PDB file of C-alpha atoms and ligand atoms in Angstrom:
ATOM      1  CA  MET A   1     -29.357  93.283   5.364  1.00 52.00           C
ATOM      2  CA  MET A   2     -31.185  96.902   4.491  1.00 55.00           C
ATOM      3  CA  SER A   3     -28.909  99.804   5.959  1.00 53.00           C
ATOM      4  CA  LEU A   4     -31.055 102.466   8.015  1.00 56.00           C
ATOM      5  CA  CYS A   5     -28.110 104.871   7.167  1.00 54.00           C
ATOM      6  CA  PRO A   6     -27.717 106.093   3.950  1.00 54.00           C
ATOM      7  CA  LEU A   7     -24.702 108.145   4.527  1.00 54.00           C
ATOM      8  CA  ILE A   8     -23.251 103.791   5.221  1.00 53.00           C
ATOM      9  CA  MET A   9     -23.361 103.103   0.775  1.00 58.00           C
ATOM     10  CA  THR A  10     -21.757 106.654   0.381  1.00 72.00           C
ATOM     11  CA  ALA A  11     -18.887 105.788  -1.453  1.00 78.00           C
ATOM     12  CA  SER A  12     -15.420 107.205  -0.778  1.00 86.00           C
ATOM     13  CA  LEU A  13     -12.351 107.292  -2.120  1.00 94.00           C
ATOM     14  CA  ASN A  14     -10.189 109.167   1.393  1.00 92.00           C
ATOM     15  CA  ASP A  15     -10.051 105.836   3.069  1.00 91.00           C
ATOM     16  CA  VAL A  16      -9.907 102.808   0.550  1.00 95.00           C
ATOM     17  CA  LYS A  17      -8.823  99.347   1.640  1.00 94.00           C
ATOM     18  CA  TYR A  18      -6.950  96.629  -0.544  1.00 93.00           C
ATOM     19  CA  ILE A  19      -8.689  93.613  -0.239  1.00 93.00           C
ATOM     20  CA  ALA A  20      -8.181  91.127  -3.080  1.00 93.00           C
ATOM     21  CA  SER A  21      -5.872  89.696  -5.359  1.00 93.00           C
ATOM     22  CA  GLU A  22      -6.580  87.621  -7.628  1.00 94.00           C
ATOM     23  CA  THR A  23      -6.038  85.445 -11.263  1.00 92.00           C
ATOM     24  CA  LYS A  24      -9.388  83.422 -11.245  1.00 94.00           C
ATOM     25  CA  PRO A  25     -12.421  86.382 -11.857  1.00 96.00           C
ATOM     26  CA  GLU A  26     -14.572  83.838 -11.652  1.00 96.00           C
ATOM     27  CA  ARG A  27     -13.752  83.798  -7.559  1.00 96.00           C
ATOM     28  CA  LEU A  28     -14.549  87.674  -7.160  1.00 97.00           C
ATOM     29  CA  GLY A  29     -16.844  88.304  -4.856  1.00 96.00           C
ATOM     30  CA  THR A  30     -20.179  91.037  -5.825  1.00 96.00           C
ATOM     31  CA  SER A  31     -19.789  94.346  -5.065  1.00 97.00           C
ATOM     32  CA  THR A  32     -22.724  96.899  -5.699  1.00 97.00           C
ATOM     33  CA  ALA A  33     -20.640  99.194  -7.363  1.00 98.00           C
ATOM     34  CA  GLU A  34     -16.973  99.170  -8.986  1.00 98.00           C
ATOM     35  CA  ILE A  35     -15.054 100.935 -11.854  1.00 98.00           C
ATOM     36  CA  ALA A  36     -12.141  98.978 -13.625  1.00 98.00           C
ATOM     37  CA  PHE A  37      -9.196 100.699 -14.548  1.00 97.00           C
ATOM     38  CA  VAL A  38      -7.370  98.917 -17.390  1.00 96.00           C
ATOM     39  CA  GLY A  39      -4.506 100.153 -20.063  1.00 95.00           C
ATOM     40  CA  ARG A  40      -0.605  98.896 -21.333  1.00 92.00           C
ATOM     41  CA  SER A  41       1.883  98.561 -18.825  1.00 89.00           C
ATOM     42  CA  ASN A  42       3.951 101.259 -17.629  1.00 91.00           C
ATOM     43  CA  VAL A  43       0.413 104.098 -19.231  1.00 95.00           C
ATOM     44  CA  GLY A  44       0.652 105.338 -15.498  1.00 95.00           C
ATOM     45  CA  LYS A  45      -2.182 103.824 -14.174  1.00 95.00           C
ATOM     46  CA  SER A  46      -0.851 102.758 -10.913  1.00 93.00           C
ATOM     47  CA  THR A  47       0.030 106.369  -9.715  1.00 95.00           C
ATOM     48  CA  LEU A  48      -3.085 107.562 -11.020  1.00 97.00           C
ATOM     49  CA  LEU A  49      -4.673 105.200  -8.171  1.00 97.00           C
ATOM     50  CA  ASN A  50      -2.845 106.727  -5.598  1.00 96.00           C
ATOM     51  CA  ALA A  51      -3.229 110.097  -6.753  1.00 97.00           C
ATOM     52  CA  LEU A  52      -7.469 109.846  -6.837  1.00 97.00           C
ATOM     53  CA  CYS A  53      -7.009 108.152  -3.439  1.00 96.00           C
ATOM     54  CA  ARG A  54      -4.360 110.429  -1.527  1.00 95.00           C
ATOM     55  CA  LYS A  55      -2.084 106.586  -1.075  1.00 93.00           C
ATOM     56  CA  ASP A  56       0.403 104.366  -1.815  1.00 90.00           C
ATOM     57  CA  LEU A  57      -1.817 101.632  -2.864  1.00 87.00           C
ATOM     58  CA  ALA A  58       0.867  99.716  -5.143  1.00 71.00           C
ATOM     59  CA  ARG A  59       2.602  99.536  -0.946  1.00 66.00           C
ATOM     60  CA  VAL A  60      -0.664  98.882   0.559  1.00 57.00           C
ATOM     61  CA  SER A  61      -1.463  95.592  -2.058  1.00 60.00           C
ATOM     62  CA  GLY A  62       2.239  94.129  -1.776  1.00 60.00           C
ATOM     63  CA  ALA A  63       2.769  94.470  -5.394  1.00 57.00           C
ATOM     64  CA  PRO A  64       5.056  94.108  -7.352  1.00 57.00           C
ATOM     65  CA  GLY A  65       4.344  90.480  -7.343  1.00 53.00           C
ATOM     66  CA  ARG A  66       0.855  91.556  -7.847  1.00 65.00           C
ATOM     67  CA  THR A  67       1.387  93.124 -11.118  1.00 70.00           C
ATOM     68  CA  ARG A  68      -0.301  90.149 -13.080  1.00 81.00           C
ATOM     69  CA  SER A  69      -3.381  89.756 -11.166  1.00 90.00           C
ATOM     70  CA  ILE A  70      -5.972  91.553 -10.851  1.00 94.00           C
ATOM     71  CA  ASN A  71      -6.223  93.992  -7.781  1.00 94.00           C
ATOM     72  CA  VAL A  72      -8.958  95.147  -5.980  1.00 96.00           C
ATOM     73  CA  PHE A  73      -9.835  97.593  -3.470  1.00 96.00           C
ATOM     74  CA  LEU A  74     -12.405  98.853  -1.355  1.00 96.00           C
ATOM     75  CA  ALA A  75     -13.734 102.652  -1.192  1.00 96.00           C
ATOM     76  CA  GLY A  76     -16.931 103.035   0.707  1.00 90.00           C
ATOM     77  CA  LYS A  77     -18.778  99.322   2.039  1.00 90.00           C
ATOM     78  CA  ASP A  78     -19.126  97.763  -0.801  1.00 95.00           C
ATOM     79  CA  GLN A  79     -18.084  99.668  -3.640  1.00 97.00           C
ATOM     80  CA  TRP A  80     -14.438  98.511  -5.775  1.00 98.00           C
ATOM     81  CA  LEU A  81     -11.807 100.080  -7.610  1.00 97.00           C
ATOM     82  CA  VAL A  82     -10.321  97.492  -9.391  1.00 97.00           C
ATOM     83  CA  ASP A  83      -6.714  97.521 -10.821  1.00 95.00           C
ATOM     84  CA  LEU A  84      -6.601  95.517 -13.868  1.00 95.00           C
ATOM     85  CA  PRO A  85      -3.429  94.452 -15.217  1.00 90.00           C
ATOM     86  CA  GLY A  86      -1.336  96.296 -17.814  1.00 90.00           C
ATOM     87  CA  TYR A  87      -1.030  94.695 -21.194  1.00 87.00           C
ATOM     88  CA  GLY A  88       1.626  94.940 -24.111  1.00 81.00           C
ATOM     89  CA  TYR A  89       4.097  93.532 -21.270  1.00 65.00           C
ATOM     90  CA  ALA A  90       7.130  91.712 -22.733  1.00 58.00           C
ATOM     91  CA  GLY A  91       8.737  90.415 -19.568  1.00 61.00           C
ATOM     92  CA  GLY A  92       6.871  87.789 -17.999  1.00 61.00           C
ATOM     93  CA  ARG A  93       6.547  84.551 -18.401  1.00 62.00           C
ATOM     94  CA  ALA A  94       4.674  83.229 -21.542  1.00 62.00           C
ATOM     95  CA  GLU A  95       1.452  80.958 -20.196  1.00 60.00           C
ATOM     96  CA  GLU A  96       1.267  84.489 -17.788  1.00 60.00           C
ATOM     97  CA  ILE A  97       0.761  86.205 -20.968  1.00 58.00           C
ATOM     98  CA  VAL A  98      -1.113  84.032 -22.271  1.00 62.00           C
ATOM     99  CA  ASN A  99      -3.431  83.843 -19.635  1.00 71.00           C
ATOM    100  CA  TRP A 100      -4.255  87.610 -19.762  1.00 78.00           C
ATOM    101  CA  GLY A 101      -6.552  88.081 -22.694  1.00 87.00           C
ATOM    102  CA  PRO A 102      -8.978  85.268 -21.026  1.00 90.00           C
ATOM    103  CA  MET A 103      -8.635  86.476 -16.855  1.00 93.00           C
ATOM    104  CA  ILE A 104      -9.522  90.122 -18.640  1.00 93.00           C
ATOM    105  CA  GLU A 105     -12.610  89.141 -20.672  1.00 95.00           C
ATOM    106  CA  THR A 106     -14.059  87.237 -18.521  1.00 96.00           C
ATOM    107  CA  TYR A 107     -13.304  89.366 -15.509  1.00 97.00           C
ATOM    108  CA  LEU A 108     -14.924  92.820 -17.882  1.00 97.00           C
ATOM    109  CA  THR A 109     -17.751  90.502 -19.491  1.00 97.00           C
ATOM    110  CA  GLY A 110     -19.472  88.610 -15.836  1.00 98.00           C
ATOM    111  CA  ARG A 111     -19.172  91.922 -13.880  1.00 98.00           C
ATOM    112  CA  PRO A 112     -22.942  93.258 -13.415  1.00 97.00           C
ATOM    113  CA  ASN A 113     -22.465  96.038 -11.112  1.00 98.00           C
ATOM    114  CA  LEU A 114     -19.103  97.396 -13.305  1.00 98.00           C
ATOM    115  CA  ARG A 115     -19.980 101.063 -14.218  1.00 98.00           C
ATOM    116  CA  MET A 116     -17.168 102.104 -15.464  1.00 98.00           C
ATOM    117  CA  VAL A 117     -14.329 101.353 -17.627  1.00 98.00           C
ATOM    118  CA  PHE A 118     -11.366 103.976 -17.139  1.00 98.00           C
ATOM    119  CA  LEU A 119      -9.578 103.115 -20.383  1.00 98.00           C
ATOM    120  CA  LEU A 120      -5.680 104.897 -19.652  1.00 98.00           C
ATOM    121  CA  ILE A 121      -3.897 106.162 -22.963  1.00 98.00           C
ATOM    122  CA  ASP A 122      -0.484 107.927 -22.315  1.00 98.00           C
ATOM    123  CA  ALA A 123      -1.025 111.634 -23.467  1.00 98.00           C
ATOM    124  CA  LYS A 124       2.039 111.913 -24.915  1.00 98.00           C
ATOM    125  CA  VAL A 125       2.049 108.598 -26.922  1.00 97.00           C
ATOM    126  CA  GLY A 126      -1.240 108.846 -27.863  1.00 98.00           C
ATOM    127  CA  PRO A 127      -3.248 105.641 -28.459  1.00 97.00           C
ATOM    128  CA  THR A 128      -1.609 102.095 -29.557  1.00 94.00           C
ATOM    129  CA  LYS A 129      -2.647  99.788 -31.255  1.00 92.00           C
ATOM    130  CA  LEU A 130      -3.320  97.940 -28.253  1.00 91.00           C
ATOM    131  CA  ASP A 131      -5.487 100.568 -26.301  1.00 94.00           C
ATOM    132  CA  LEU A 132      -7.485 100.968 -29.987  1.00 95.00           C
ATOM    133  CA  GLN A 133      -7.924  97.296 -29.895  1.00 92.00           C
ATOM    134  CA  MET A 134      -9.364  97.688 -26.190  1.00 94.00           C
ATOM    135  CA  MET A 135     -11.505 100.013 -27.156  1.00 96.00           C
ATOM    136  CA  LYS A 136     -13.124  98.831 -29.335  1.00 94.00           C
ATOM    137  CA  TRP A 137     -13.420  94.743 -27.934  1.00 94.00           C
ATOM    138  CA  LEU A 138     -15.023  97.046 -24.648  1.00 96.00           C
ATOM    139  CA  GLU A 139     -17.579  98.904 -27.657  1.00 96.00           C
ATOM    140  CA  SER A 140     -18.607  95.149 -29.217  1.00 95.00           C
ATOM    141  CA  LYS A 141     -19.347  94.413 -25.863  1.00 96.00           C
ATOM    142  CA  LYS A 142     -21.637  97.372 -25.166  1.00 97.00           C
ATOM    143  CA  LEU A 143     -19.114  97.967 -21.942  1.00 98.00           C
ATOM    144  CA  PRO A 144     -19.026 101.834 -20.395  1.00 98.00           C
ATOM    145  CA  TRP A 145     -15.677 103.124 -21.278  1.00 98.00           C
ATOM    146  CA  ARG A 146     -14.172 106.364 -20.285  1.00 98.00           C
ATOM    147  CA  ALA A 147     -10.799 107.666 -22.279  1.00 98.00           C
ATOM    148  CA  VAL A 148      -8.567 109.184 -19.452  1.00 98.00           C
ATOM    149  CA  ALA A 149      -5.208 110.474 -21.179  1.00 98.00           C
ATOM    150  CA  THR A 150      -2.359 110.146 -18.404  1.00 98.00           C
ATOM    151  CA  LYS A 151       0.384 112.225 -17.504  1.00 98.00           C
ATOM    152  CA  ALA A 152      -0.673 115.338 -19.384  1.00 98.00           C
ATOM    153  CA  ASP A 153       2.334 117.063 -18.218  1.00 98.00           C
ATOM    154  CA  GLN A 154       4.703 116.315 -21.044  1.00 98.00           C
ATOM    155  CA  ILE A 155       3.144 117.975 -23.181  1.00 98.00           C
ATOM    156  CA  LYS A 156       4.076 121.777 -23.778  1.00 97.00           C
ATOM    157  CA  SER A 157       1.041 123.695 -23.347  1.00 95.00           C
ATOM    158  CA  SER A 158       1.195 125.215 -26.731  1.00 97.00           C
ATOM    159  CA  GLN A 159       0.299 121.663 -27.851  1.00 98.00           C
ATOM    160  CA  ALA A 160      -1.825 120.015 -25.297  1.00 97.00           C
ATOM    161  CA  LEU A 161      -5.345 120.897 -27.354  1.00 97.00           C
ATOM    162  CA  ARG A 162      -4.043 120.144 -30.725  1.00 98.00           C
ATOM    163  CA  GLN A 163      -3.043 116.208 -28.735  1.00 98.00           C
ATOM    164  CA  ARG A 164      -5.637 116.388 -27.048  1.00 98.00           C
ATOM    165  CA  GLN A 165      -8.182 116.968 -30.272  1.00 98.00           C
ATOM    166  CA  ASP A 166      -5.772 114.077 -31.946  1.00 98.00           C
ATOM    167  CA  ILE A 167      -5.907 111.439 -28.948  1.00 98.00           C
ATOM    168  CA  ALA A 168      -9.739 112.074 -28.938  1.00 98.00           C
ATOM    169  CA  HIS A 169     -10.072 111.795 -32.557  1.00 98.00           C
ATOM    170  CA  ALA A 170      -8.396 108.765 -33.148  1.00 98.00           C
ATOM    171  CA  LEU A 171     -10.684 107.450 -30.302  1.00 98.00           C
ATOM    172  CA  GLY A 172     -13.837 108.538 -31.741  1.00 97.00           C
ATOM    173  CA  LEU A 173     -14.620 111.733 -29.078  1.00 98.00           C
ATOM    174  CA  ASP A 174     -14.710 114.567 -28.881  1.00 98.00           C
ATOM    175  CA  PRO A 175     -11.787 116.367 -27.257  1.00 97.00           C
ATOM    176  CA  GLU A 176     -13.804 117.524 -23.950  1.00 97.00           C
ATOM    177  CA  GLU A 177     -15.167 113.284 -23.803  1.00 98.00           C
ATOM    178  CA  LEU A 178     -11.360 112.543 -22.906  1.00 98.00           C
ATOM    179  CA  ALA A 179     -10.282 113.244 -19.548  1.00 98.00           C
ATOM    180  CA  TRP A 180      -6.639 114.836 -20.342  1.00 98.00           C
ATOM    181  CA  VAL A 181      -5.162 114.221 -16.164  1.00 98.00           C
ATOM    182  CA  SER A 182      -1.571 114.279 -14.797  1.00 98.00           C
ATOM    183  CA  SER A 183      -0.990 112.659 -11.196  1.00 97.00           C
ATOM    184  CA  ASP A 184       2.662 114.435 -11.212  1.00 97.00           C
ATOM    185  CA  LYS A 185       0.809 118.275 -11.309  1.00 98.00           C
ATOM    186  CA  GLY A 186      -2.542 116.914  -9.811  1.00 98.00           C
ATOM    187  CA  LEU A 187      -3.906 118.369 -12.797  1.00 98.00           C
ATOM    188  CA  GLY A 188      -7.745 117.266 -13.744  1.00 98.00           C
ATOM    189  CA  ILE A 189      -7.118 114.489 -10.594  1.00 98.00           C
ATOM    190  CA  ARG A 190      -9.830 116.392  -8.462  1.00 97.00           C
ATOM    191  CA  GLU A 191     -12.491 116.372 -11.251  1.00 97.00           C
ATOM    192  CA  LEU A 192     -11.967 112.792 -11.949  1.00 98.00           C
ATOM    193  CA  ARG A 193     -12.157 111.462  -8.394  1.00 97.00           C
ATOM    194  CA  ALA A 194     -14.969 113.506  -8.725  1.00 97.00           C
ATOM    195  CA  GLU A 195     -16.699 111.408 -11.269  1.00 98.00           C
ATOM    196  CA  ALA A 196     -15.154 108.565  -9.706  1.00 98.00           C
ATOM    197  CA  THR A 197     -17.027 108.802  -6.629  1.00 97.00           C
ATOM    198  CA  ALA A 198     -20.391 109.649  -8.398  1.00 96.00           C
ATOM    199  CA  LEU A 199     -19.989 106.841  -9.950  1.00 97.00           C
ATOM    200  CA  LEU A 200     -19.936 104.762  -7.215  1.00 97.00           C
ATOM    201  CA  GLU A 201     -22.375 105.512  -5.371  1.00 93.00           C
TER     202      GLU A 201
HETATM  203  P1  GDP B 301       1.641 101.468 -14.377  1.00 60.77           P
HETATM  204  O1  GDP B 301       2.315 100.238 -15.309  1.00 60.77           O
HETATM  205  O2  GDP B 301       0.776 101.639 -15.751  1.00 60.77           O
HETATM  206  O3  GDP B 301       0.917 101.657 -12.741  1.00 60.77           O
HETATM  207  O4  GDP B 301       2.288 103.019 -14.710  1.00 60.77           O
HETATM  208  P2  GDP B 301       3.394 103.608 -13.477  1.00 60.77           P
HETATM  209  O5  GDP B 301       2.084 104.133 -12.539  1.00 60.77           O
HETATM  210  O6  GDP B 301       3.814 102.911 -12.290  1.00 60.77           O
HETATM  211  O7  GDP B 301       3.981 104.500 -13.917  1.00 60.77           O
HETATM  212  C1  GDP B 301       4.687 104.652 -14.935  1.00 60.77           C
HETATM  213  C2  GDP B 301       5.652 105.449 -15.048  1.00 60.77           C
HETATM  214  O8  GDP B 301       5.316 106.999 -15.279  1.00 60.77           O
HETATM  215  C3  GDP B 301       6.763 105.755 -13.728  1.00 60.77           C
HETATM  216  O9  GDP B 301       7.819 105.875 -14.130  1.00 60.77           O
HETATM  217  C4  GDP B 301       5.724 107.377 -13.390  1.00 60.77           C
HETATM  218  O10 GDP B 301       6.668 107.816 -12.212  1.00 60.77           O
HETATM  219  C5  GDP B 301       5.722 107.993 -15.011  1.00 60.77           C
HETATM  220  N1  GDP B 301       4.071 108.666 -14.846  1.00 60.77           N
HETATM  221  C6  GDP B 301       3.233 108.230 -13.855  1.00 60.77           C
HETATM  222  N2  GDP B 301       1.768 109.267 -13.862  1.00 60.77           N
HETATM  223  C7  GDP B 301       3.279 110.504 -14.375  1.00 60.77           C
HETATM  224  C8  GDP B 301       2.399 111.721 -14.680  1.00 60.77           C
HETATM  225  O11 GDP B 301       1.563 112.378 -14.485  1.00 60.77           O
HETATM  226  N3  GDP B 301       3.709 112.538 -15.559  1.00 60.77           N
HETATM  227  C9  GDP B 301       4.977 112.056 -15.459  1.00 60.77           C
HETATM  228  N4  GDP B 301       5.538 113.139 -16.535  1.00 60.77           N
HETATM  229  N5  GDP B 301       5.068 110.713 -15.578  1.00 60.77           N
HETATM  230  C10 GDP B 301       4.277 109.888 -14.364  1.00 60.77           C
END
């Protein structure tokens, strides 16, 4: 039904709610707009989502049991933030690891309203082989992606410029195209929150 009130369509990261965990992406419903978050395990994805939403989303979603599934959070009427399971995880059961690729690929290639994939890279570690593989795969599928360097507080300010340049270069980007954030120190969070909100409008 068409809404007469434009405010109802407004995305907001101020009151994000957990709505679903799913291992079968075909079963997910539809959104009007969504942003997906990907990155290797331990890159700081949960912490970043919490910082962007100013809320303990892991607690809300009942993780840790949900670290191997696609977690969906509602940010507005039908706008979603989608937390994809981290890659490069050595722990899980063999069948979970085998299922990871197809699950993520089916999700990412099956979402008509996917506005952006935030690809998280550890600022100190830099892009790993798997990060580069993910980036190339996103490119090959012509999916919109945005590089976000996490844990930037771990880089000394004297080295930050150089490290940002090196990471951007490895990803084929200009340094200013690489978001540079620290969830712990709040660096770049306000800007990324504004960007995410605008993408969901
Ligand atoms: P995930 O596996 O990608 O969800 O990663 P987590 O959000 O659980 O973070 C992994 C580890 O990195 C935890 O020990 C966090 O406390 C730490 N971490 C996350 N964000 C930051 C940050 O901005 N700065 C620093 N120094 N550590 C962080």
